[in-house]
Amino acid sequence: MKKPELLAPAGSFEKAKVAFMYGADAVYAGTSSLSLRTRAEMEDSDLANTIKYAHSIGKKVYTAINIYAWDEMYDEVKKQVKMLSELKVDGIIVADGGIVEVIKEIAPNIPIHISTQANTVSYHSCKFWRNNGAERVILGRELNKNQVKSMMDNKPRDLEIEIFVHGAICFGYSGRCFLSDFLAGRSANLGDCAQSCRWAYNVYVEEKNNPGNLMPVDDDKNGTYIFSSKDLCLIKEIPEIIDMGVESLKIEGRLKTEYYLASVVNAYRNAIDDYIKNPKEYDYTKYLKELEKTKTRGLTTFYFNDRNNKDFQEYEGKQYNAEYEFGGKVVEVKEQSVIEIKNKLRVGDTLELLIPNEIKPIEFKIDKMWDFETGEEIEHVNPGKAEQKVKFIIPNSAKQGYILRRRKL
């Protein structure tokens, strides 16, 4: 049984370090100007630091230049490819055939990964991309498991396959959508999606024989979220995916928090490792329990198990978790440890310390708290500035960089 790569998003250097700490084998990031998440906090210097750090600990970094580029963008494309070649990136994620040709010409030693944006949904397309220089293809999320298995059985042997196992699903086909550009003038295919599919809409029906008579279709007082999808979650299906031989399992979310990364990466890391060690005892419920603590929307398997599945729309538009939130990040471990806070904390709060490679977090209460700057004992602290810190006692197993989850009262 082959252990697949666990691939996590890295919207910044700090997020990359969190992903690696909690078990990612590799991360994917964008360049500063030419990926589909231009709002991620990854400047070229951060990308260089991420690649250097990853290689120092035996991990990998893949970089996305997965836009569909206009001709006038190719000077910048060539510049970015040259930079990535010098940084010795482990792969470039690309959807545009023109950019594929640039990479082959300027940086022939860099592996080419075909983005999900290219809509690869057949082994015939896999063969096409392999013949044109690709070493890996990231499949479209619209495939079911039988189709994935067929592709694994029929693809070129030396072509790697990567699939998404967790995260947001785009309203468009494999992410190719024009809704944002139409409504907000921000193109999803050029890295500037306004996530228009997540907005609330007022919907009306018109009776065919009575044009102009518009009748509202309401879900609640805010309208309906008919375009907004639930989040993909294939934690239960991990055994089937590993048994197929899929080489890389991908988590979506370069704009997500360090807390989200730690929680989701750790859950899938434990799930993969546990199944490899003892496949007969795989129990997805303990990993799902952790994933449920981070969710902001409902979870769905999308089409993976059933092409006729209709349970993947998020009609409520929910964007919060009622029970848990990001508490903070351990900055320094001492008798009174230093915590960078992310939400309001108070004495008596119940926190969970997320431990890498352990699925069950350590629960504890804040008994006392001290002001970071004055050392004065305090009852609560509110996040009022960037990187605001506080001191309190945490479990001995904590290390710098560990993430704290706060249970809401």
Tab-separated table of C-alpha atoms in Angstrom:
chain	number	residue	atom	x	y	z
A	1	MET	CA	0.000	0.000	0.000
A	2	LYS	CA	1.467	3.344	-1.098
A	3	LYS	CA	1.168	6.317	1.248
A	4	PRO	CA	-0.045	9.396	-0.646
A	5	GLU	CA	1.330	12.873	-0.282
A	6	LEU	CA	-0.718	15.223	1.915
A	7	LEU	CA	-0.746	18.618	0.201
A	8	ALA	CA	-1.831	21.741	2.078
A	9	PRO	CA	-2.429	25.370	1.089
A	10	ALA	CA	0.031	28.095	2.093
A	11	GLY	CA	-1.265	31.641	1.803
A	12	SER	CA	1.801	32.971	3.646
A	13	PHE	CA	5.154	31.826	4.997
A	14	GLU	CA	3.709	31.530	8.516
A	15	LYS	CA	0.807	29.414	7.252
A	16	ALA	CA	3.264	27.169	5.420
A	17	LYS	CA	5.163	26.551	8.658
A	18	VAL	CA	1.924	25.669	10.456
A	19	ALA	CA	0.948	23.270	7.666
A	20	PHE	CA	4.310	21.535	7.840
A	21	MET	CA	4.214	21.365	11.636
A	22	TYR	CA	0.820	19.632	11.570
A	23	GLY	CA	1.832	17.038	8.998
A	24	ALA	CA	1.743	18.330	5.427
A	25	ASP	CA	4.253	16.670	3.113
A	26	ALA	CA	4.070	19.603	0.730
A	27	VAL	CA	2.353	22.969	0.349
A	28	TYR	CA	1.163	24.904	-2.640
A	29	ALA	CA	1.458	28.669	-2.861
A	30	GLY	CA	1.077	31.433	-5.386
A	31	THR	CA	3.494	33.899	-6.851
A	32	SER	CA	2.872	37.533	-5.963
A	33	SER	CA	1.046	38.279	-9.203
A	34	LEU	CA	0.147	35.219	-11.248
A	35	SER	CA	-1.966	32.737	-9.319
A	36	LEU	CA	-5.679	32.341	-8.663
A	37	ARG	CA	-5.364	33.642	-5.118
A	38	THR	CA	-3.757	37.034	-5.558
A	39	ARG	CA	-5.191	38.132	-2.193
A	40	ALA	CA	-3.068	35.563	-0.343
A	41	GLU	CA	-0.206	37.091	1.640
A	42	MET	CA	2.633	35.501	-0.331
A	43	GLU	CA	5.137	38.004	-1.665
A	44	ASP	CA	8.080	36.733	-3.698
A	45	SER	CA	10.407	37.058	-0.690
A	46	ASP	CA	7.967	35.007	1.414
A	47	LEU	CA	7.832	32.394	-1.320
A	48	ALA	CA	11.639	32.203	-1.358
A	49	ASN	CA	11.689	31.754	2.418
A	50	THR	CA	8.968	29.098	2.199
A	51	ILE	CA	10.883	27.060	-0.379
A	52	LYS	CA	14.163	27.360	1.536
A	53	TYR	CA	12.502	26.332	4.797
A	54	ALA	CA	10.611	23.424	3.207
A	55	HIS	CA	13.749	21.996	1.628
A	56	SER	CA	15.615	22.296	4.931
A	57	ILE	CA	13.106	19.909	6.556
A	58	GLY	CA	12.715	17.558	3.598
A	59	LYS	CA	9.362	18.914	2.360
A	60	LYS	CA	8.169	20.333	-0.963
A	61	VAL	CA	6.610	23.515	-2.342
A	62	TYR	CA	4.532	23.770	-5.505
A	63	THR	CA	3.756	27.187	-6.939
A	64	ALA	CA	0.705	28.193	-8.937
A	65	ILE	CA	0.776	30.190	-12.139
A	66	ASN	CA	-2.689	28.906	-12.936
A	67	ILE	CA	-4.271	31.946	-14.535
A	68	TYR	CA	-5.465	32.053	-18.111
A	69	ALA	CA	-3.039	34.666	-19.369
A	70	TRP	CA	-3.628	37.396	-21.924
A	71	ASP	CA	-0.782	37.925	-24.408
A	72	GLU	CA	0.269	41.093	-22.602
A	73	MET	CA	0.878	39.050	-19.422
A	74	TYR	CA	3.561	36.797	-20.873
A	75	ASP	CA	6.500	39.042	-20.019
A	76	GLU	CA	5.493	38.693	-16.367
A	77	VAL	CA	4.922	34.949	-16.831
A	78	LYS	CA	8.471	34.516	-18.131
A	79	LYS	CA	9.859	36.607	-15.281
A	80	GLN	CA	8.048	34.514	-12.669
A	81	VAL	CA	9.116	31.207	-14.252
A	82	LYS	CA	12.765	32.326	-14.245
A	83	MET	CA	12.459	33.290	-10.571
A	84	LEU	CA	10.922	29.914	-9.679
A	85	SER	CA	13.675	28.121	-11.539
A	86	GLU	CA	16.284	29.985	-9.494
A	87	LEU	CA	14.416	29.172	-6.268
A	88	LYS	CA	14.319	25.474	-7.245
A	89	VAL	CA	10.572	25.123	-6.690
A	90	ASP	CA	9.353	21.515	-6.729
A	91	GLY	CA	6.615	22.040	-9.299
A	92	ILE	CA	4.554	24.694	-11.076
A	93	ILE	CA	0.754	24.398	-11.184
A	94	VAL	CA	-0.567	25.622	-14.522
A	95	ALA	CA	-3.775	25.478	-16.556
A	96	ASP	CA	-2.895	27.447	-19.682
A	97	GLY	CA	-1.149	25.580	-22.502
A	98	GLY	CA	0.772	28.724	-23.421
A	99	ILE	CA	2.289	28.896	-19.942
A	100	VAL	CA	3.139	25.182	-20.194
A	101	GLU	CA	5.204	26.006	-23.280
A	102	VAL	CA	6.985	28.858	-21.464
A	103	ILE	CA	7.948	26.553	-18.597
A	104	LYS	CA	9.246	23.886	-20.979
A	105	GLU	CA	11.375	26.503	-22.741
A	106	ILE	CA	12.711	28.489	-19.778
A	107	ALA	CA	12.727	25.954	-16.930
A	108	PRO	CA	12.574	22.438	-18.425
A	109	ASN	CA	13.736	20.849	-15.166
A	110	ILE	CA	10.741	22.071	-13.132
A	111	PRO	CA	7.896	19.513	-12.946
A	112	ILE	CA	4.645	20.733	-14.505
A	113	HIS	CA	1.416	20.074	-12.588
A	114	ILE	CA	-1.820	20.607	-14.524
A	115	SER	CA	-4.305	22.613	-12.450
A	116	THR	CA	-7.860	21.557	-11.706
A	117	GLN	CA	-8.733	24.685	-13.723
A	118	ALA	CA	-7.807	22.728	-16.844
A	119	ASN	CA	-10.831	20.453	-16.234
A	120	THR	CA	-9.077	17.113	-16.677
A	121	VAL	CA	-11.863	14.532	-16.382
A	122	SER	CA	-10.649	11.653	-18.567
A	123	TYR	CA	-7.572	9.477	-18.952
A	124	HIS	CA	-7.462	10.608	-22.576
A	125	SER	CA	-6.788	14.144	-21.324
A	126	CYS	CA	-4.228	12.731	-18.902
A	127	LYS	CA	-2.365	11.184	-21.834
A	128	PHE	CA	-2.497	14.494	-23.700
A	129	TRP	CA	-0.961	16.402	-20.799
A	130	ARG	CA	1.710	13.749	-20.209
A	131	ASN	CA	2.654	13.897	-23.888
A	132	ASN	CA	3.006	17.657	-23.511
A	133	GLY	CA	5.358	17.584	-20.542
A	134	ALA	CA	3.155	17.275	-17.455
A	135	GLU	CA	4.323	15.103	-14.561
A	136	ARG	CA	1.138	15.471	-12.513
A	137	VAL	CA	-2.524	16.211	-13.215
A	138	ILE	CA	-4.933	17.636	-10.621
A	139	LEU	CA	-8.298	16.176	-11.512
A	140	GLY	CA	-11.555	18.080	-11.791
A	141	ARG	CA	-13.661	17.859	-8.650
A	142	GLU	CA	-16.703	16.738	-10.652
A	143	LEU	CA	-15.500	13.134	-11.012
A	144	ASN	CA	-16.951	10.229	-9.052
A	145	LYS	CA	-14.831	7.468	-7.529
A	146	ASN	CA	-15.438	5.009	-10.375
A	147	GLN	CA	-14.195	7.559	-12.863
A	148	VAL	CA	-11.128	8.305	-10.717
A	149	LYS	CA	-10.359	4.598	-10.443
A	150	SER	CA	-10.709	4.176	-14.211
A	151	MET	CA	-8.265	7.021	-14.731
A	152	MET	CA	-5.799	5.486	-12.274
A	153	ASP	CA	-6.006	2.183	-14.171
A	154	ASN	CA	-5.589	3.707	-17.634
A	155	LYS	CA	-3.395	6.796	-17.222
A	156	PRO	CA	0.284	6.796	-18.224
A	157	ARG	CA	2.202	4.962	-15.494
A	158	ASP	CA	4.646	7.815	-14.963
A	159	LEU	CA	1.905	10.454	-14.567
A	160	GLU	CA	0.952	11.360	-10.987
A	161	ILE	CA	-2.661	12.057	-10.033
A	162	GLU	CA	-3.749	14.600	-7.419
A	163	ILE	CA	-7.297	15.097	-6.150
A	164	PHE	CA	-9.004	17.488	-3.752
A	165	VAL	CA	-10.232	15.859	-0.551
A	166	HIS	CA	-11.291	18.866	1.521
A	167	GLY	CA	-12.310	22.501	1.202
A	168	ALA	CA	-14.505	24.933	-0.676
A	169	ILE	CA	-16.194	23.912	-3.904
A	170	CYS	CA	-16.571	26.541	-6.592
A	171	PHE	CA	-19.931	27.251	-8.236
A	172	GLY	CA	-18.170	27.140	-11.615
A	173	TYR	CA	-16.970	23.997	-13.354
A	174	SER	CA	-13.699	23.061	-11.604
A	175	GLY	CA	-13.377	26.701	-10.658
A	176	ARG	CA	-13.878	28.167	-14.128
A	177	CYS	CA	-16.513	30.793	-13.441
A	178	PHE	CA	-17.412	34.209	-14.878
A	179	LEU	CA	-19.951	35.249	-12.243
A	180	SER	CA	-17.515	37.429	-10.282
A	181	ASP	CA	-16.274	39.188	-13.406
A	182	PHE	CA	-19.847	39.818	-14.572
A	183	LEU	CA	-21.116	41.180	-11.229
A	184	ALA	CA	-18.012	42.781	-9.726
A	185	GLY	CA	-15.528	43.245	-12.559
A	186	ARG	CA	-13.134	40.842	-10.793
A	187	SER	CA	-12.099	37.803	-12.802
A	188	ALA	CA	-11.831	34.458	-11.016
A	189	ASN	CA	-9.649	33.247	-13.872
A	190	LEU	CA	-7.123	36.006	-13.187
A	191	GLY	CA	-6.914	35.472	-9.432
A	192	ASP	CA	-9.327	38.150	-8.236
A	193	CYS	CA	-12.573	36.305	-7.448
A	194	ALA	CA	-15.060	38.295	-5.346
A	195	GLN	CA	-16.797	35.009	-4.371
A	196	SER	CA	-20.086	36.261	-5.788
A	197	CYS	CA	-21.496	32.759	-5.414
A	198	ARG	CA	-21.362	33.255	-1.621
A	199	TRP	CA	-23.545	36.386	-1.694
A	200	ALA	CA	-27.209	36.427	-0.705
A	201	TYR	CA	-29.613	36.856	-3.604
A	202	ASN	CA	-33.255	37.758	-3.990
A	203	VAL	CA	-34.773	35.251	-6.409
A	204	TYR	CA	-37.999	35.684	-8.375
A	205	VAL	CA	-40.112	33.461	-10.607
A	206	GLU	CA	-42.153	34.717	-13.524
A	207	GLU	CA	-45.280	32.928	-14.720
A	208	LYS	CA	-44.828	32.303	-18.465
A	209	ASN	CA	-48.255	33.549	-19.473
A	210	ASN	CA	-48.076	36.637	-17.277
A	211	PRO	CA	-44.713	38.330	-18.038
A	212	GLY	CA	-43.640	41.023	-15.639
A	213	ASN	CA	-45.435	39.485	-12.662
A	214	LEU	CA	-42.394	38.613	-10.514
A	215	MET	CA	-42.997	36.507	-7.412
A	216	PRO	CA	-40.196	36.342	-4.819
A	217	VAL	CA	-38.733	33.005	-3.756
A	218	ASP	CA	-37.373	33.530	-0.247
A	219	ASP	CA	-35.338	31.202	1.951
A	220	ASP	CA	-35.101	33.597	4.900
A	221	LYS	CA	-35.101	37.324	5.592
A	222	ASN	CA	-31.681	37.648	3.919
A	223	GLY	CA	-32.717	35.971	0.682
A	224	THR	CA	-31.259	32.687	-0.528
A	225	TYR	CA	-27.734	31.434	-1.152
A	226	ILE	CA	-28.592	29.220	-4.139
A	227	PHE	CA	-25.109	29.474	-5.702
A	228	SER	CA	-23.131	28.750	-2.526
A	229	SER	CA	-21.795	25.210	-2.172
A	230	LYS	CA	-21.033	23.233	0.942
A	231	ASP	CA	-17.410	22.311	1.599
A	232	LEU	CA	-15.966	19.094	0.219
A	233	CYS	CA	-15.019	16.476	2.831
A	234	LEU	CA	-13.757	13.013	1.846
A	235	ILE	CA	-12.448	11.907	5.244
A	236	LYS	CA	-14.698	8.827	5.245
A	237	GLU	CA	-13.484	7.890	1.758
A	238	ILE	CA	-9.753	8.062	2.557
A	239	PRO	CA	-9.375	4.238	2.467
A	240	GLU	CA	-10.881	3.996	-1.029
A	241	ILE	CA	-8.726	6.861	-2.298
A	242	ILE	CA	-5.517	5.372	-0.912
A	243	ASP	CA	-6.405	1.941	-2.295
A	244	MET	CA	-6.812	3.484	-5.753
A	245	GLY	CA	-3.195	4.629	-5.616
A	246	VAL	CA	-3.836	8.379	-5.905
A	247	GLU	CA	-0.457	10.069	-5.384
A	248	SER	CA	-1.487	13.351	-3.733
A	249	LEU	CA	-4.439	14.409	-1.545
A	250	LYS	CA	-5.082	18.133	-1.623
A	251	ILE	CA	-6.691	20.485	0.890
A	252	GLU	CA	-8.164	23.737	-0.439
A	253	GLY	CA	-7.808	27.071	1.357
A	254	ARG	CA	-4.917	29.491	0.801
A	255	LEU	CA	-7.017	32.262	2.354
A	256	LYS	CA	-7.924	30.222	5.443
A	257	THR	CA	-6.473	30.842	8.921
A	258	GLU	CA	-3.585	29.066	10.622
A	259	TYR	CA	-6.186	27.520	12.926
A	260	TYR	CA	-8.089	26.033	9.990
A	261	LEU	CA	-4.864	24.681	8.529
A	262	ALA	CA	-3.708	23.102	11.784
A	263	SER	CA	-7.070	21.442	12.405
A	264	VAL	CA	-7.702	20.122	8.899
A	265	VAL	CA	-4.141	19.083	8.071
A	266	ASN	CA	-3.781	17.301	11.403
A	267	ALA	CA	-7.048	15.401	10.884
A	268	TYR	CA	-6.067	14.151	7.445
A	269	ARG	CA	-2.489	13.414	8.536
A	270	ASN	CA	-3.775	11.157	11.294
A	271	ALA	CA	-6.381	9.576	9.018
A	272	ILE	CA	-3.829	8.674	6.338
A	273	ASP	CA	-1.245	7.364	8.787
A	274	ASP	CA	-3.761	5.368	10.800
A	275	TYR	CA	-5.203	3.693	7.721
A	276	ILE	CA	-1.754	2.776	6.411
A	277	LYS	CA	-0.813	1.274	9.802
A	278	ASN	CA	-4.070	-0.561	10.486
A	279	PRO	CA	-6.567	-0.521	7.590
A	280	LYS	CA	-9.057	-2.845	9.235
A	281	GLU	CA	-9.578	-0.500	12.208
A	282	TYR	CA	-10.121	2.743	10.279
A	283	ASP	CA	-12.739	4.859	12.052
A	284	TYR	CA	-13.429	8.095	10.183
A	285	THR	CA	-15.696	9.503	12.925
A	286	LYS	CA	-12.845	10.637	15.193
A	287	TYR	CA	-11.292	12.668	12.358
A	288	LEU	CA	-14.659	14.032	11.277
A	289	LYS	CA	-15.252	15.205	14.851
A	290	GLU	CA	-12.176	17.422	14.576
A	291	LEU	CA	-13.128	18.680	11.122
A	292	GLU	CA	-16.600	19.578	12.373
A	293	LYS	CA	-14.999	21.942	14.884
A	294	THR	CA	-13.541	24.047	12.086
A	295	LYS	CA	-16.359	24.062	9.560
A	296	THR	CA	-18.067	27.282	8.543
A	297	ARG	CA	-20.390	25.595	6.045
A	298	GLY	CA	-21.981	22.192	5.724
A	299	LEU	CA	-19.870	19.281	4.483
A	300	THR	CA	-20.491	17.199	1.383
A	301	THR	CA	-18.891	14.397	-0.611
A	302	PHE	CA	-20.066	16.219	-3.774
A	303	TYR	CA	-20.101	13.726	-6.694
A	304	PHE	CA	-17.449	11.352	-5.353
A	305	ASN	CA	-19.882	8.646	-4.219
A	306	ASP	CA	-22.883	9.472	-6.380
A	307	ARG	CA	-23.172	11.446	-9.604
A	308	ASN	CA	-26.820	12.111	-8.720
A	309	ASN	CA	-26.020	13.654	-5.339
A	310	LYS	CA	-27.884	16.944	-4.866
A	311	ASP	CA	-26.851	17.585	-1.272
A	312	PHE	CA	-24.095	20.096	-1.817
A	313	GLN	CA	-25.754	23.513	-1.792
A	314	GLU	CA	-25.377	25.743	1.288
A	315	TYR	CA	-28.729	27.506	1.348
A	316	GLU	CA	-28.163	29.106	4.747
A	317	GLY	CA	-24.955	30.908	3.779
A	318	LYS	CA	-23.522	30.127	7.207
A	319	GLN	CA	-20.056	31.605	7.749
A	320	TYR	CA	-19.286	30.851	11.382
A	321	ASN	CA	-18.866	28.042	13.865
A	322	ALA	CA	-21.212	28.274	16.824
A	323	GLU	CA	-19.089	26.169	19.180
A	324	TYR	CA	-15.387	26.771	18.464
A	325	GLU	CA	-13.047	29.466	17.207
A	326	PHE	CA	-9.367	30.300	16.808
A	327	GLY	CA	-8.051	31.015	20.306
A	328	GLY	CA	-4.410	31.794	19.701
A	329	LYS	CA	-0.936	30.625	18.737
A	330	VAL	CA	1.880	29.674	21.099
A	331	VAL	CA	4.724	32.152	20.593
A	332	GLU	CA	6.973	31.197	23.502
A	333	VAL	CA	6.814	28.310	26.001
A	334	LYS	CA	7.790	29.334	29.546
A	335	GLU	CA	6.326	29.062	33.043
A	336	GLN	CA	3.941	31.745	31.837
A	337	SER	CA	3.781	31.039	28.109
A	338	VAL	CA	3.316	33.812	25.549
A	339	ILE	CA	0.238	33.484	23.328
A	340	GLU	CA	-0.615	35.540	20.259
A	341	ILE	CA	-4.366	35.943	20.639
A	342	LYS	CA	-6.864	35.651	17.778
A	343	ASN	CA	-10.137	36.192	19.644
A	344	LYS	CA	-11.253	37.459	23.036
A	345	LEU	CA	-9.906	35.347	25.912
A	346	ARG	CA	-10.875	35.418	29.564
A	347	VAL	CA	-10.015	33.578	32.765
A	348	GLY	CA	-12.138	30.421	32.931
A	349	ASP	CA	-12.201	29.838	29.162
A	350	THR	CA	-11.832	26.250	27.967
A	351	LEU	CA	-9.104	25.858	25.359
A	352	GLU	CA	-7.890	22.931	23.275
A	353	LEU	CA	-4.218	22.568	22.410
A	354	LEU	CA	-3.815	20.979	18.978
A	355	ILE	CA	-0.945	18.472	19.032
A	356	PRO	CA	0.695	17.503	15.710
A	357	ASN	CA	0.186	13.829	14.798
A	358	GLU	CA	-2.326	13.321	17.614
A	359	ILE	CA	-6.001	13.448	16.741
A	360	LYS	CA	-7.242	14.203	20.260
A	361	PRO	CA	-6.423	17.729	21.480
A	362	ILE	CA	-5.461	18.508	25.067
A	363	GLU	CA	-8.224	20.388	26.871
A	364	PHE	CA	-7.471	22.849	29.674
A	365	LYS	CA	-8.823	26.004	31.309
A	366	ILE	CA	-7.222	29.402	31.708
A	367	ASP	CA	-6.798	29.725	35.476
A	368	LYS	CA	-4.825	32.968	35.450
A	369	MET	CA	-3.785	35.467	32.816
A	370	TRP	CA	-1.122	38.186	32.723
A	371	ASP	CA	-0.687	41.240	30.513
A	372	PHE	CA	2.182	40.611	28.080
A	373	GLU	CA	3.765	44.049	28.452
A	374	THR	CA	3.198	44.906	32.131
A	375	GLY	CA	2.994	41.456	33.739
A	376	GLU	CA	-0.156	42.608	35.558
A	377	GLU	CA	-2.729	39.904	36.273
A	378	ILE	CA	-5.848	40.451	34.179
A	379	GLU	CA	-9.277	38.839	33.755
A	380	HIS	CA	-9.674	39.118	29.979
A	381	VAL	CA	-8.012	40.391	26.822
A	382	ASN	CA	-9.498	41.628	23.551
A	383	PRO	CA	-7.720	41.539	20.174
A	384	GLY	CA	-7.155	45.208	19.485
A	385	LYS	CA	-3.978	45.197	17.396
A	386	ALA	CA	-1.982	42.926	15.135
A	387	GLU	CA	0.025	40.191	16.886
A	388	GLN	CA	-1.392	41.132	20.300
A	389	LYS	CA	-0.064	38.846	23.030
A	390	VAL	CA	-0.960	37.640	26.503
A	391	LYS	CA	0.552	35.251	29.072
A	392	PHE	CA	-0.977	32.227	30.768
A	393	ILE	CA	-0.031	28.689	31.767
A	394	ILE	CA	-0.474	25.977	29.138
A	395	PRO	CA	0.122	22.188	29.155
A	396	ASN	CA	3.752	21.045	29.265
A	397	SER	CA	3.451	19.283	25.907
A	398	ALA	CA	3.045	22.611	24.085
A	399	LYS	CA	5.708	23.909	21.719
A	400	GLN	CA	6.254	27.138	19.855
A	401	GLY	CA	3.854	27.454	16.934
A	402	TYR	CA	1.152	25.163	18.347
A	403	ILE	CA	-2.428	26.313	17.793
A	404	LEU	CA	-5.064	26.873	20.485
A	405	ARG	CA	-8.774	26.385	19.870
A	406	ARG	CA	-11.278	28.221	22.088
A	407	ARG	CA	-14.604	26.680	23.054
A	408	LYS	CA	-17.243	29.392	22.917
A	409	LEU	CA	-19.344	29.937	26.041
